[in-house]
């Protein structure tokens, strides 16, 4: 984060004005050309939103879209689930070539880097509290988001729609609602002077473990990778079934990148030589984990899957064939052990192991959203209003946390003032309220989060380091060969 | 022609009757909080008396079973041979309550409950014709009747009979159905108009506590859903019943129906839902589930269960209606005993009758028949005294179902059915195998009883088994 704030400071100083906090730069020429008259409430406008939300999340999305459409009756929001992150990214890259892209999309900073090869993503600086348009307003119908009913300016139910003028851009109060850690990720792509994304929901990786088994054998979750190694050896002594493994890691990509961050070894850089991961420190941890794999200490989703049958390590945790599953808090609901036909056990959640527990590092994941430029400025404005509504909406943030275990992107003090949320978090347990426990664990460690540099090619770099792990664990390549091939591939693709 | 004149005259009388009483009557019995706006309430039911000496036909009856608010089947206490099939399918005269047998309309279940609660435990019940004949409707089976009852605890005396038809109208449970065109037309119409003027129940905006429909989804009984299942595919529905079993990310919901003496149910896939909804869908609870009907490999289930814990008051939320007390007891008829013969395709049928209302508000019966197995699909049943057969019994070797078993059993009459287990685990990771169904000498254990859920696979009904504890073996 320090790097980014530094970059922001420099960019602002160059044009003679210093931004306050993490907001934009006063005096900069606007990136978005506001149409005369601002947002036209009389012109019907339809905007499209690409995401990868599962069914659990889509119901809530639909309900809040309906509320948003009450607030802005001329706006229609259409949304499409493209299955997974790669589906969103690949579809949009294809559509950008044909000029037929969505208005809003789930994204990581990596994706923005790819989209911005075509200069397609809108900078949000103009809509920040001190941006170019902070004096413009838009007629907004007052709606109670909990009841979806009209209210008056005092918040009392109203039979008729009451319309008031509300700022188009962020007010300072709205902007200050965001957790600054997540908000600043919006500056991740580029030189740090422009915000391209807003956080939608956040997650990190944790260990989901069979707490009943751990308690029975007086085991504790590992805080370091050395402890993990010793714990694996102990579990193999307790459970001699050769088909059972102590832990599983869903994402080889995350594992590689997290290890680089934890041990401070180079991975990538947004400037200069971009692909830095081919080094001795990184080969050392891959070699170490290969030795673990030979002892059947772990599996991964790739190793466990066969053909078209994708197996996540959460499946194996619930089947009782492993005791720890390292995966995203956003997938917490898949780690619940609730079916009465399965062997019952309580699930515990712990942070991922570290190399140096005094300086912990945990990957920051979860969707952000970006808005695409469009020849119709009304679509851009409608998209902004929608993104602003959804991401500053404590009720929606609560529903996302409840259904999947994502962490709200708003400050904890804001969320804690919202009784529905605070009461729910208090219910955290190892069974039906496992998502609440995941949010608790995740938020307790939010100061440990990191993100990787985003640039054109960073998304591919991530894919390639994952392949290194997969190839070594799958015995298809040696450590040296896997690293070399990954680097050769990236240099060939992005040599320019 | 006479009848038309009678209707017109009745209307005039009713208007003349109602207007003064709404403003000045002292006879104001307590009325429930059902949205009524008028404190001056006339108990027309109390004013109307049964004339035992009139020319009409009268028959003392007991309830055979309840259907809905305006239809009940009665057993005559005498003269049974007078009636079709020796019992009386009574369609109440003058009143049409909202539907509750198939699609559940607002106030339909409440009207049904009112009729049930009123007649259940009544000291005496008499059904009366409108004239000197036992008149039937267009089905030739349902008798058009007035229902008189003496409330529980009241002395058995002629003056204590109350007219249920008019009581339904008076309380706003029913709409007009040739209300003025009969022997009690004036009173019936006055009661109806008072209910309208008072905005009671179906005439007001009060919330029906027993209706769980809403914008975009239909409230339907499990019986109605099962008999019309294809019509509901891809439609959001709201159903109520007891949770009888839970396995493989699904629960099974069922409710017993008196008319057909069958429980009806459906699987509810709750997937990876978290929090309160998981607790709501616990075995033994009586719940209302809102979700979408889908077809899956020739069977049906409800998925996309609607529940938003952040907004517990949402009308579209699935709901806990009654929590299971102590042990997971289910006060309907779960795990009804079935035979393998019952579940053979085409051998046993279930007939049910629904009411179809056309655009003109005219009701016609809709008689439907299902295979017994199709009718009780997804419900909990018990199969007794069967033996395992070698032929067809196997264990799945590969894939996600490796370790699941198909066990073919035969009853004493030679009827066969398959029991399909999930992968059943002992404590730890050890799986149950076919050896656990064998005696020490290698022979098959005799199954005294086995509990399961009725399922359908490749053209035959089978039982889905979720636990080794579902089996009880003979000594």
JSON list of C-alpha atoms in Angstrom, two decimals, chain A residues 55-56 59-60 63-64 67 144-148 241 244 309-310 315 318-321 332-336 338-343 395 398-399 402-404 418 420 424 427 429 432-435, chain B residues 245-250 270-279 281-283 304-314 316-317 328 399-400 422-430 465-467:
[
{"chain": "A", "resi": 55, "resn": "UNK", "atom": "CA", "xyz": [-27.25, -18.91, -7.32]},
{"chain": "A", "resi": 56, "resn": "UNK", "atom": "CA", "xyz": [-26.76, -17.98, -3.66]},
{"chain": "A", "resi": 59, "resn": "UNK", "atom": "CA", "xyz": [-31.17, -13.81, -5.65]},
{"chain": "A", "resi": 60, "resn": "UNK", "atom": "CA", "xyz": [-29.91, -10.98, -3.52]},
{"chain": "A", "resi": 63, "resn": "UNK", "atom": "CA", "xyz": [-33.66, -7.95, -5.23]},
{"chain": "A", "resi": 64, "resn": "UNK", "atom": "CA", "xyz": [-31.30, -5.01, -5.00]},
{"chain": "A", "resi": 67, "resn": "UNK", "atom": "CA", "xyz": [-34.76, -1.51, -5.62]},
{"chain": "A", "resi": 144, "resn": "UNK", "atom": "CA", "xyz": [-36.34, 1.80, 1.83]},
{"chain": "A", "resi": 145, "resn": "UNK", "atom": "CA", "xyz": [-33.91, -0.94, 0.82]},
{"chain": "A", "resi": 146, "resn": "UNK", "atom": "CA", "xyz": [-35.19, -3.29, 3.51]},
{"chain": "A", "resi": 147, "resn": "UNK", "atom": "CA", "xyz": [-38.85, -3.12, 2.55]},
{"chain": "A", "resi": 148, "resn": "UNK", "atom": "CA", "xyz": [-38.48, -2.00, -1.07]},
{"chain": "A", "resi": 241, "resn": "UNK", "atom": "CA", "xyz": [-5.22, -44.85, 5.61]},
{"chain": "A", "resi": 244, "resn": "UNK", "atom": "CA", "xyz": [-6.21, -39.93, 3.25]},
{"chain": "A", "resi": 309, "resn": "UNK", "atom": "CA", "xyz": [-15.12, -34.04, -12.77]},
{"chain": "A", "resi": 310, "resn": "UNK", "atom": "CA", "xyz": [-13.72, -31.08, -10.84]},
{"chain": "A", "resi": 315, "resn": "UNK", "atom": "CA", "xyz": [-15.39, -31.86, -1.15]},
{"chain": "A", "resi": 318, "resn": "UNK", "atom": "CA", "xyz": [-16.53, -33.12, 3.89]},
{"chain": "A", "resi": 319, "resn": "UNK", "atom": "CA", "xyz": [-15.93, -36.66, 2.67]},
{"chain": "A", "resi": 320, "resn": "UNK", "atom": "CA", "xyz": [-13.48, -37.17, 5.50]},
{"chain": "A", "resi": 321, "resn": "UNK", "atom": "CA", "xyz": [-10.54, -37.92, 3.22]},
{"chain": "A", "resi": 332, "resn": "UNK", "atom": "CA", "xyz": [-17.15, -21.02, 2.88]},
{"chain": "A", "resi": 333, "resn": "UNK", "atom": "CA", "xyz": [-20.61, -22.44, 2.26]},
{"chain": "A", "resi": 334, "resn": "UNK", "atom": "CA", "xyz": [-18.98, -25.34, 0.40]},
{"chain": "A", "resi": 335, "resn": "UNK", "atom": "CA", "xyz": [-17.12, -26.30, 3.57]},
{"chain": "A", "resi": 336, "resn": "UNK", "atom": "CA", "xyz": [-20.20, -26.64, 5.76]},
{"chain": "A", "resi": 338, "resn": "UNK", "atom": "CA", "xyz": [-24.52, -30.10, 7.33]},
{"chain": "A", "resi": 339, "resn": "UNK", "atom": "CA", "xyz": [-25.88, -33.20, 5.61]},
{"chain": "A", "resi": 340, "resn": "UNK", "atom": "CA", "xyz": [-27.13, -35.67, 8.16]},
{"chain": "A", "resi": 341, "resn": "UNK", "atom": "CA", "xyz": [-26.03, -38.57, 6.00]},
{"chain": "A", "resi": 342, "resn": "UNK", "atom": "CA", "xyz": [-22.37, -37.61, 6.35]},
{"chain": "A", "resi": 343, "resn": "UNK", "atom": "CA", "xyz": [-20.06, -38.26, 9.28]},
{"chain": "A", "resi": 395, "resn": "UNK", "atom": "CA", "xyz": [-27.78, -4.48, 3.54]},
{"chain": "A", "resi": 398, "resn": "UNK", "atom": "CA", "xyz": [-24.58, -8.15, 4.67]},
{"chain": "A", "resi": 399, "resn": "UNK", "atom": "CA", "xyz": [-26.45, -10.48, 2.35]},
{"chain": "A", "resi": 402, "resn": "UNK", "atom": "CA", "xyz": [-24.25, -14.22, 4.89]},
{"chain": "A", "resi": 403, "resn": "UNK", "atom": "CA", "xyz": [-24.65, -16.31, 1.78]},
{"chain": "A", "resi": 404, "resn": "UNK", "atom": "CA", "xyz": [-21.02, -17.04, 0.90]},
{"chain": "A", "resi": 418, "resn": "UNK", "atom": "CA", "xyz": [-26.06, -2.31, 11.17]},
{"chain": "A", "resi": 420, "resn": "UNK", "atom": "CA", "xyz": [-28.75, -7.27, 11.02]},
{"chain": "A", "resi": 424, "resn": "UNK", "atom": "CA", "xyz": [-25.41, -12.34, 12.45]},
{"chain": "A", "resi": 427, "resn": "UNK", "atom": "CA", "xyz": [-23.76, -16.27, 15.66]},
{"chain": "A", "resi": 429, "resn": "UNK", "atom": "CA", "xyz": [-20.07, -21.30, 14.70]},
{"chain": "A", "resi": 432, "resn": "UNK", "atom": "CA", "xyz": [-24.78, -23.49, 10.13]},
{"chain": "A", "resi": 433, "resn": "UNK", "atom": "CA", "xyz": [-23.08, -20.14, 10.71]},
{"chain": "A", "resi": 434, "resn": "UNK", "atom": "CA", "xyz": [-19.69, -21.05, 9.29]},
{"chain": "A", "resi": 435, "resn": "UNK", "atom": "CA", "xyz": [-19.89, -18.09, 6.90]},
{"chain": "B", "resi": 245, "resn": "UNK", "atom": "CA", "xyz": [-35.71, -36.64, 5.89]},
{"chain": "B", "resi": 246, "resn": "UNK", "atom": "CA", "xyz": [-32.52, -34.85, 4.98]},
{"chain": "B", "resi": 247, "resn": "UNK", "atom": "CA", "xyz": [-29.70, -36.18, 2.88]},
{"chain": "B", "resi": 248, "resn": "UNK", "atom": "CA", "xyz": [-27.42, -35.29, 0.01]},
{"chain": "B", "resi": 249, "resn": "UNK", "atom": "CA", "xyz": [-28.09, -31.53, 0.26]},
{"chain": "B", "resi": 250, "resn": "UNK", "atom": "CA", "xyz": [-31.82, -32.12, 0.02]},
{"chain": "B", "resi": 270, "resn": "UNK", "atom": "CA", "xyz": [-31.14, -26.51, -0.40]},
{"chain": "B", "resi": 271, "resn": "UNK", "atom": "CA", "xyz": [-27.63, -26.82, -1.76]},
{"chain": "B", "resi": 272, "resn": "UNK", "atom": "CA", "xyz": [-25.12, -24.66, -0.01]},
{"chain": "B", "resi": 273, "resn": "UNK", "atom": "CA", "xyz": [-27.49, -22.46, 1.91]},
{"chain": "B", "resi": 274, "resn": "UNK", "atom": "CA", "xyz": [-26.18, -21.30, 5.24]},
{"chain": "B", "resi": 275, "resn": "UNK", "atom": "CA", "xyz": [-27.53, -19.91, 8.46]},
{"chain": "B", "resi": 276, "resn": "UNK", "atom": "CA", "xyz": [-31.11, -19.89, 9.65]},
{"chain": "B", "resi": 277, "resn": "UNK", "atom": "CA", "xyz": [-32.63, -21.56, 6.60]},
{"chain": "B", "resi": 278, "resn": "UNK", "atom": "CA", "xyz": [-30.62, -24.69, 7.33]},
{"chain": "B", "resi": 279, "resn": "UNK", "atom": "CA", "xyz": [-32.10, -24.79, 10.80]},
{"chain": "B", "resi": 281, "resn": "UNK", "atom": "CA", "xyz": [-35.29, -27.12, 7.18]},
{"chain": "B", "resi": 282, "resn": "UNK", "atom": "CA", "xyz": [-34.56, -29.49, 10.07]},
{"chain": "B", "resi": 283, "resn": "UNK", "atom": "CA", "xyz": [-36.28, -32.84, 10.20]},
{"chain": "B", "resi": 304, "resn": "UNK", "atom": "CA", "xyz": [-33.58, -22.08, -5.46]},
{"chain": "B", "resi": 305, "resn": "UNK", "atom": "CA", "xyz": [-35.06, -22.01, -1.99]},
{"chain": "B", "resi": 306, "resn": "UNK", "atom": "CA", "xyz": [-35.98, -18.44, -1.18]},
{"chain": "B", "resi": 307, "resn": "UNK", "atom": "CA", "xyz": [-34.65, -17.17, 2.11]},
{"chain": "B", "resi": 308, "resn": "UNK", "atom": "CA", "xyz": [-32.96, -13.91, 2.93]},
{"chain": "B", "resi": 309, "resn": "UNK", "atom": "CA", "xyz": [-31.73, -13.93, 6.51]},
{"chain": "B", "resi": 310, "resn": "UNK", "atom": "CA", "xyz": [-30.92, -10.23, 6.32]},
{"chain": "B", "resi": 311, "resn": "UNK", "atom": "CA", "xyz": [-34.58, -9.51, 5.64]},
{"chain": "B", "resi": 312, "resn": "UNK", "atom": "CA", "xyz": [-36.55, -11.99, 7.73]},
{"chain": "B", "resi": 313, "resn": "UNK", "atom": "CA", "xyz": [-39.88, -10.26, 7.10]},
{"chain": "B", "resi": 314, "resn": "UNK", "atom": "CA", "xyz": [-39.78, -10.69, 3.33]},
{"chain": "B", "resi": 316, "resn": "UNK", "atom": "CA", "xyz": [-41.05, -14.43, -0.27]},
{"chain": "B", "resi": 317, "resn": "UNK", "atom": "CA", "xyz": [-38.95, -15.99, 2.49]},
{"chain": "B", "resi": 328, "resn": "UNK", "atom": "CA", "xyz": [-38.21, -35.26, 15.80]},
{"chain": "B", "resi": 399, "resn": "UNK", "atom": "CA", "xyz": [-17.32, -42.33, -9.49]},
{"chain": "B", "resi": 400, "resn": "UNK", "atom": "CA", "xyz": [-18.87, -40.17, -6.81]},
{"chain": "B", "resi": 422, "resn": "UNK", "atom": "CA", "xyz": [-26.23, -43.57, -0.70]},
{"chain": "B", "resi": 423, "resn": "UNK", "atom": "CA", "xyz": [-22.63, -44.20, 0.31]},
{"chain": "B", "resi": 424, "resn": "UNK", "atom": "CA", "xyz": [-23.32, -45.07, 3.95]},
{"chain": "B", "resi": 425, "resn": "UNK", "atom": "CA", "xyz": [-20.45, -44.57, 6.35]},
{"chain": "B", "resi": 426, "resn": "UNK", "atom": "CA", "xyz": [-19.72, -46.06, 9.74]},
{"chain": "B", "resi": 427, "resn": "UNK", "atom": "CA", "xyz": [-17.90, -43.97, 12.33]},
{"chain": "B", "resi": 428, "resn": "UNK", "atom": "CA", "xyz": [-14.86, -42.64, 10.53]},
{"chain": "B", "resi": 429, "resn": "UNK", "atom": "CA", "xyz": [-14.40, -43.31, 6.86]},
{"chain": "B", "resi": 430, "resn": "UNK", "atom": "CA", "xyz": [-15.34, -46.99, 6.68]},
{"chain": "B", "resi": 465, "resn": "UNK", "atom": "CA", "xyz": [-32.12, -45.07, 1.72]},
{"chain": "B", "resi": 466, "resn": "UNK", "atom": "CA", "xyz": [-29.88, -42.59, 3.49]},
{"chain": "B", "resi": 467, "resn": "UNK", "atom": "CA", "xyz": [-28.66, -44.50, 6.52]}
]
